[in-house]
Amino acid sequence: INDSQRSVLMQRQVNGDEYRAQSVSGGSPVGIYGGYTVPPEMVINIEQAMKDYSGVLQAADIFDTGSGVDLPWPNTNDTSNKGAILGENQPVDEQDVTFSQTTFKSFLYYSKLIRCSYQLLQDSAFNLESFITNIAAERIGRKLNEDFTTGTGQITPLGVVNGATLGYTGLTQNSITYDALVNLEHSVDPAYRISEKTAWMFNDATLRVLRLMKDSTGRPLIWN
């Protein structure tokens, strides 16, 4: 605390004022650092800005591990092999199954420190502890959504964009056509397309372009 802040606080003590805050910073111990949540009188609610972030998390499989060690995940690709017709008195051919593995790394995520004094928790007109918990969870969720989408697999998890097999290419946001969408869908093997977990993934700006697509009579191609 600097001399100017100390002078302000001493003057408020003389006047009999009392304040609750997360911290004393920037010359203002109240207001943006938590004082706005404390009566004398206020609406018993808080307005919070919103921004969607959880799309990729809805498609993710999340599981817990007992420790932070690397987690090997065995896999195999036998799709190039097939059976054969065996002739009479002919020997049986051999074809081994080959395996590989993907190693899942552990990453420690945190929300960044949110200061909150015991007095502020006591004096706030609503459940500030629950509110801060939700804020912390949303911060982590935004980072997870980013990394699960474009992560490189080095210092972050491997995201969908960098980990997916390359299919049909050549699309840009401003040149999407119905034919291109069909080509993209059929660049994915039917074994995956029929899965309940298979879905389209794009940002909201791309969805807007898709919803504006119309047929020759002016009717939208996508209704929802």
mmCIF file with all atom_site columns, N, CA, C and O in Angstrom, residues 7 18-19 43 47 65 69 72 74 80 84 88-89 96 107-108 126 130 152 172-173 185 188-190 204 209:
data_model
loop_
_atom_site.group_PDB
_atom_site.id
_atom_site.type_symbol
_atom_site.label_atom_id
_atom_site.label_alt_id
_atom_site.label_comp_id
_atom_site.label_asym_id
_atom_site.label_entity_id
_atom_site.label_seq_id
_atom_site.pdbx_PDB_ins_code
_atom_site.Cartn_x
_atom_site.Cartn_y
_atom_site.Cartn_z
_atom_site.occupancy
_atom_site.B_iso_or_equiv
_atom_site.pdbx_formal_charge
_atom_site.auth_seq_id
_atom_site.auth_comp_id
_atom_site.auth_asym_id
_atom_site.auth_atom_id
_atom_site.pdbx_PDB_model_num
ATOM 1   N N  . SER A 1 7   ? -3.440  7.129   3.156   1.00 0.00 ? 7   SER A N  1
ATOM 2   C CA . SER A 1 7   ? -4.149  8.344   3.550   1.00 0.00 ? 7   SER A CA 1
ATOM 3   C C  . SER A 1 7   ? -5.648  8.190   3.350   1.00 0.00 ? 7   SER A C  1
ATOM 4   O O  . SER A 1 7   ? -6.449  8.595   4.199   1.00 0.00 ? 7   SER A O  1
ATOM 5   N N  . GLU A 1 18  ? -16.572 1.524   6.616   1.00 0.00 ? 18  GLU A N  1
ATOM 6   C CA . GLU A 1 18  ? -16.011 0.181   6.639   1.00 0.00 ? 18  GLU A CA 1
ATOM 7   C C  . GLU A 1 18  ? -16.172 -0.425  5.254   1.00 0.00 ? 18  GLU A C  1
ATOM 8   O O  . GLU A 1 18  ? -17.218 -0.278  4.625   1.00 0.00 ? 18  GLU A O  1
ATOM 9   N N  . TYR A 1 19  ? -15.101 -1.100  4.770   1.00 0.00 ? 19  TYR A N  1
ATOM 10  C CA . TYR A 1 19  ? -15.117 -1.637  3.413   1.00 0.00 ? 19  TYR A CA 1
ATOM 11  C C  . TYR A 1 19  ? -14.684 -3.100  3.419   1.00 0.00 ? 19  TYR A C  1
ATOM 12  O O  . TYR A 1 19  ? -13.905 -3.517  4.259   1.00 0.00 ? 19  TYR A O  1
ATOM 13  N N  . VAL A 1 43  ? -29.327 -4.882  -5.624  1.00 0.00 ? 43  VAL A N  1
ATOM 14  C CA . VAL A 1 43  ? -30.116 -5.971  -6.175  1.00 0.00 ? 43  VAL A CA 1
ATOM 15  C C  . VAL A 1 43  ? -29.439 -7.281  -5.793  1.00 0.00 ? 43  VAL A C  1
ATOM 16  O O  . VAL A 1 43  ? -28.232 -7.433  -5.954  1.00 0.00 ? 43  VAL A O  1
ATOM 17  N N  . GLU A 1 47  ? -24.864 -9.349  -12.528 1.00 0.00 ? 47  GLU A N  1
ATOM 18  C CA . GLU A 1 47  ? -24.874 -9.480  -13.972 1.00 0.00 ? 47  GLU A CA 1
ATOM 19  C C  . GLU A 1 47  ? -23.509 -9.984  -14.431 1.00 0.00 ? 47  GLU A C  1
ATOM 20  O O  . GLU A 1 47  ? -22.481 -9.413  -14.088 1.00 0.00 ? 47  GLU A O  1
ATOM 21  N N  . THR A 1 65  ? -7.487  -40.500 -13.633 1.00 0.00 ? 65  THR A N  1
ATOM 22  C CA . THR A 1 65  ? -6.385  -41.427 -13.423 1.00 0.00 ? 65  THR A CA 1
ATOM 23  C C  . THR A 1 65  ? -5.913  -41.317 -11.979 1.00 0.00 ? 65  THR A C  1
ATOM 24  O O  . THR A 1 65  ? -6.164  -40.317 -11.299 1.00 0.00 ? 65  THR A O  1
ATOM 25  N N  . VAL A 1 69  ? 1.112   -39.794 -14.213 1.00 0.00 ? 69  VAL A N  1
ATOM 26  C CA . VAL A 1 69  ? 2.076   -40.439 -15.108 1.00 0.00 ? 69  VAL A CA 1
ATOM 27  C C  . VAL A 1 69  ? 1.484   -40.577 -16.502 1.00 0.00 ? 69  VAL A C  1
ATOM 28  O O  . VAL A 1 69  ? 0.265   -40.482 -16.703 1.00 0.00 ? 69  VAL A O  1
ATOM 29  N N  . PRO A 1 72  ? -0.376  -44.963 -21.509 1.00 0.00 ? 72  PRO A N  1
ATOM 30  C CA . PRO A 1 72  ? -0.328  -45.592 -22.840 1.00 0.00 ? 72  PRO A CA 1
ATOM 31  C C  . PRO A 1 72  ? -1.701  -46.133 -23.240 1.00 0.00 ? 72  PRO A C  1
ATOM 32  O O  . PRO A 1 72  ? -2.393  -46.745 -22.426 1.00 0.00 ? 72  PRO A O  1
ATOM 33  N N  . PRO A 1 74  ? -3.165  -48.575 -26.149 1.00 0.00 ? 74  PRO A N  1
ATOM 34  C CA . PRO A 1 74  ? -2.839  -49.428 -27.289 1.00 0.00 ? 74  PRO A CA 1
ATOM 35  C C  . PRO A 1 74  ? -3.856  -49.281 -28.416 1.00 0.00 ? 74  PRO A C  1
ATOM 36  O O  . PRO A 1 74  ? -5.049  -49.068 -28.168 1.00 0.00 ? 74  PRO A O  1
ATOM 37  N N  . SER A 1 80  ? -6.297  -53.003 -43.678 1.00 0.00 ? 80  SER A N  1
ATOM 38  C CA . SER A 1 80  ? -5.766  -53.377 -44.998 1.00 0.00 ? 80  SER A CA 1
ATOM 39  C C  . SER A 1 80  ? -5.715  -54.888 -45.202 1.00 0.00 ? 80  SER A C  1
ATOM 40  O O  . SER A 1 80  ? -5.404  -55.357 -46.306 1.00 0.00 ? 80  SER A O  1
ATOM 41  N N  . ALA A 1 84  ? -9.161  -64.992 -46.936 1.00 0.00 ? 84  ALA A N  1
ATOM 42  C CA . ALA A 1 84  ? -8.915  -65.577 -48.252 1.00 0.00 ? 84  ALA A CA 1
ATOM 43  C C  . ALA A 1 84  ? -9.661  -66.893 -48.371 1.00 0.00 ? 84  ALA A C  1
ATOM 44  O O  . ALA A 1 84  ? -10.159 -67.448 -47.380 1.00 0.00 ? 84  ALA A O  1
ATOM 45  N N  . GLU A 1 88  ? -8.289  -76.800 -51.500 1.00 0.00 ? 88  GLU A N  1
ATOM 46  C CA . GLU A 1 88  ? -8.143  -78.127 -50.917 1.00 0.00 ? 88  GLU A CA 1
ATOM 47  C C  . GLU A 1 88  ? -6.670  -78.523 -50.811 1.00 0.00 ? 88  GLU A C  1
ATOM 48  O O  . GLU A 1 88  ? -5.903  -78.362 -51.764 1.00 0.00 ? 88  GLU A O  1
ATOM 49  N N  . ASN A 1 89  ? -6.295  -78.978 -49.646 1.00 0.00 ? 89  ASN A N  1
ATOM 50  C CA . ASN A 1 89  ? -4.924  -79.420 -49.363 1.00 0.00 ? 89  ASN A CA 1
ATOM 51  C C  . ASN A 1 89  ? -3.889  -78.296 -49.517 1.00 0.00 ? 89  ASN A C  1
ATOM 52  O O  . ASN A 1 89  ? -2.715  -78.565 -49.770 1.00 0.00 ? 89  ASN A O  1
ATOM 53  N N  . ASP A 1 96  ? 0.101   -61.588 -39.177 1.00 0.00 ? 96  ASP A N  1
ATOM 54  C CA . ASP A 1 96  ? 0.080   -61.111 -37.795 1.00 0.00 ? 96  ASP A CA 1
ATOM 55  C C  . ASP A 1 96  ? -0.705  -59.812 -37.671 1.00 0.00 ? 96  ASP A C  1
ATOM 56  O O  . ASP A 1 96  ? -0.865  -59.048 -38.636 1.00 0.00 ? 96  ASP A O  1
ATOM 57  N N  . PHE A 1 107 ? -1.688  -32.950 -17.881 1.00 0.00 ? 107 PHE A N  1
ATOM 58  C CA . PHE A 1 107 ? -1.480  -31.504 -17.861 1.00 0.00 ? 107 PHE A CA 1
ATOM 59  C C  . PHE A 1 107 ? -2.249  -30.922 -16.677 1.00 0.00 ? 107 PHE A C  1
ATOM 60  O O  . PHE A 1 107 ? -3.399  -31.296 -16.435 1.00 0.00 ? 107 PHE A O  1
ATOM 61  N N  . LEU A 1 108 ? -1.600  -30.047 -15.948 1.00 0.00 ? 108 LEU A N  1
ATOM 62  C CA . LEU A 1 108 ? -2.229  -29.428 -14.782 1.00 0.00 ? 108 LEU A CA 1
ATOM 63  C C  . LEU A 1 108 ? -2.815  -28.077 -15.181 1.00 0.00 ? 108 LEU A C  1
ATOM 64  O O  . LEU A 1 108 ? -2.093  -27.163 -15.570 1.00 0.00 ? 108 LEU A O  1
ATOM 65  N N  . PHE A 1 126 ? -25.029 -12.224 -1.773  1.00 0.00 ? 126 PHE A N  1
ATOM 66  C CA . PHE A 1 126 ? -25.376 -13.484 -2.414  1.00 0.00 ? 126 PHE A CA 1
ATOM 67  C C  . PHE A 1 126 ? -24.247 -14.472 -2.180  1.00 0.00 ? 126 PHE A C  1
ATOM 68  O O  . PHE A 1 126 ? -23.237 -14.133 -1.564  1.00 0.00 ? 126 PHE A O  1
ATOM 69  N N  . SER A 1 130 ? -19.927 -19.722 -4.172  1.00 0.00 ? 130 SER A N  1
ATOM 70  C CA . SER A 1 130 ? -20.417 -20.493 -5.306  1.00 0.00 ? 130 SER A CA 1
ATOM 71  C C  . SER A 1 130 ? -20.142 -19.774 -6.618  1.00 0.00 ? 130 SER A C  1
ATOM 72  O O  . SER A 1 130 ? -19.763 -20.388 -7.622  1.00 0.00 ? 130 SER A O  1
ATOM 73  N N  . THR A 1 152 ? -1.279  -28.798 -29.798 1.00 0.00 ? 152 THR A N  1
ATOM 74  C CA . THR A 1 152 ? -0.252  -29.420 -30.630 1.00 0.00 ? 152 THR A CA 1
ATOM 75  C C  . THR A 1 152 ? 0.205   -30.783 -30.117 1.00 0.00 ? 152 THR A C  1
ATOM 76  O O  . THR A 1 152 ? 0.882   -31.519 -30.835 1.00 0.00 ? 152 THR A O  1
ATOM 77  N N  . THR A 1 172 ? -13.134 -22.885 -47.646 1.00 0.00 ? 172 THR A N  1
ATOM 78  C CA . THR A 1 172 ? -12.925 -21.697 -46.822 1.00 0.00 ? 172 THR A CA 1
ATOM 79  C C  . THR A 1 172 ? -14.293 -21.226 -46.363 1.00 0.00 ? 172 THR A C  1
ATOM 80  O O  . THR A 1 172 ? -15.325 -21.598 -46.949 1.00 0.00 ? 172 THR A O  1
ATOM 81  N N  . GLN A 1 173 ? -14.313 -20.403 -45.360 1.00 0.00 ? 173 GLN A N  1
ATOM 82  C CA . GLN A 1 173 ? -15.587 -19.986 -44.775 1.00 0.00 ? 173 GLN A CA 1
ATOM 83  C C  . GLN A 1 173 ? -16.488 -19.292 -45.789 1.00 0.00 ? 173 GLN A C  1
ATOM 84  O O  . GLN A 1 173 ? -17.707 -19.431 -45.742 1.00 0.00 ? 173 GLN A O  1
ATOM 85  N N  . GLU A 1 185 ? -18.232 -34.943 -46.012 1.00 0.00 ? 185 GLU A N  1
ATOM 86  C CA . GLU A 1 185 ? -18.866 -36.029 -45.258 1.00 0.00 ? 185 GLU A CA 1
ATOM 87  C C  . GLU A 1 185 ? -18.408 -37.389 -45.760 1.00 0.00 ? 185 GLU A C  1
ATOM 88  O O  . GLU A 1 185 ? -18.115 -38.297 -44.961 1.00 0.00 ? 185 GLU A O  1
ATOM 89  N N  . VAL A 1 188 ? -15.017 -39.262 -44.922 1.00 0.00 ? 188 VAL A N  1
ATOM 90  C CA . VAL A 1 188 ? -14.953 -40.033 -43.679 1.00 0.00 ? 188 VAL A CA 1
ATOM 91  C C  . VAL A 1 188 ? -15.526 -41.417 -43.948 1.00 0.00 ? 188 VAL A C  1
ATOM 92  O O  . VAL A 1 188 ? -16.608 -41.557 -44.531 1.00 0.00 ? 188 VAL A O  1
ATOM 93  N N  . ASP A 1 189 ? -14.806 -42.448 -43.544 1.00 0.00 ? 189 ASP A N  1
ATOM 94  C CA . ASP A 1 189 ? -15.246 -43.815 -43.785 1.00 0.00 ? 189 ASP A CA 1
ATOM 95  C C  . ASP A 1 189 ? -16.607 -44.064 -43.141 1.00 0.00 ? 189 ASP A C  1
ATOM 96  O O  . ASP A 1 189 ? -16.872 -43.588 -42.034 1.00 0.00 ? 189 ASP A O  1
ATOM 97  N N  . PRO A 1 190 ? -17.489 -44.818 -43.824 1.00 0.00 ? 190 PRO A N  1
ATOM 98  C CA . PRO A 1 190 ? -18.814 -45.098 -43.258 1.00 0.00 ? 190 PRO A CA 1
ATOM 99  C C  . PRO A 1 190 ? -18.775 -45.745 -41.884 1.00 0.00 ? 190 PRO A C  1
ATOM 100 O O  . PRO A 1 190 ? -19.707 -45.575 -41.086 1.00 0.00 ? 190 PRO A O  1
ATOM 101 N N  . ASP A 1 204 ? -19.111 -20.688 -34.787 1.00 0.00 ? 204 ASP A N  1
ATOM 102 C CA . ASP A 1 204 ? -20.423 -20.086 -34.984 1.00 0.00 ? 204 ASP A CA 1
ATOM 103 C C  . ASP A 1 204 ? -20.498 -19.288 -36.275 1.00 0.00 ? 204 ASP A C  1
ATOM 104 O O  . ASP A 1 204 ? -21.557 -19.219 -36.913 1.00 0.00 ? 204 ASP A O  1
ATOM 105 N N  . VAL A 1 209 ? -22.861 -19.042 -42.021 1.00 0.00 ? 209 VAL A N  1
ATOM 106 C CA . VAL A 1 209 ? -22.749 -19.197 -43.474 1.00 0.00 ? 209 VAL A CA 1
ATOM 107 C C  . VAL A 1 209 ? -23.609 -20.366 -43.953 1.00 0.00 ? 209 VAL A C  1
ATOM 108 O O  . VAL A 1 209 ? -24.311 -20.269 -44.971 1.00 0.00 ? 209 VAL A O  1
#
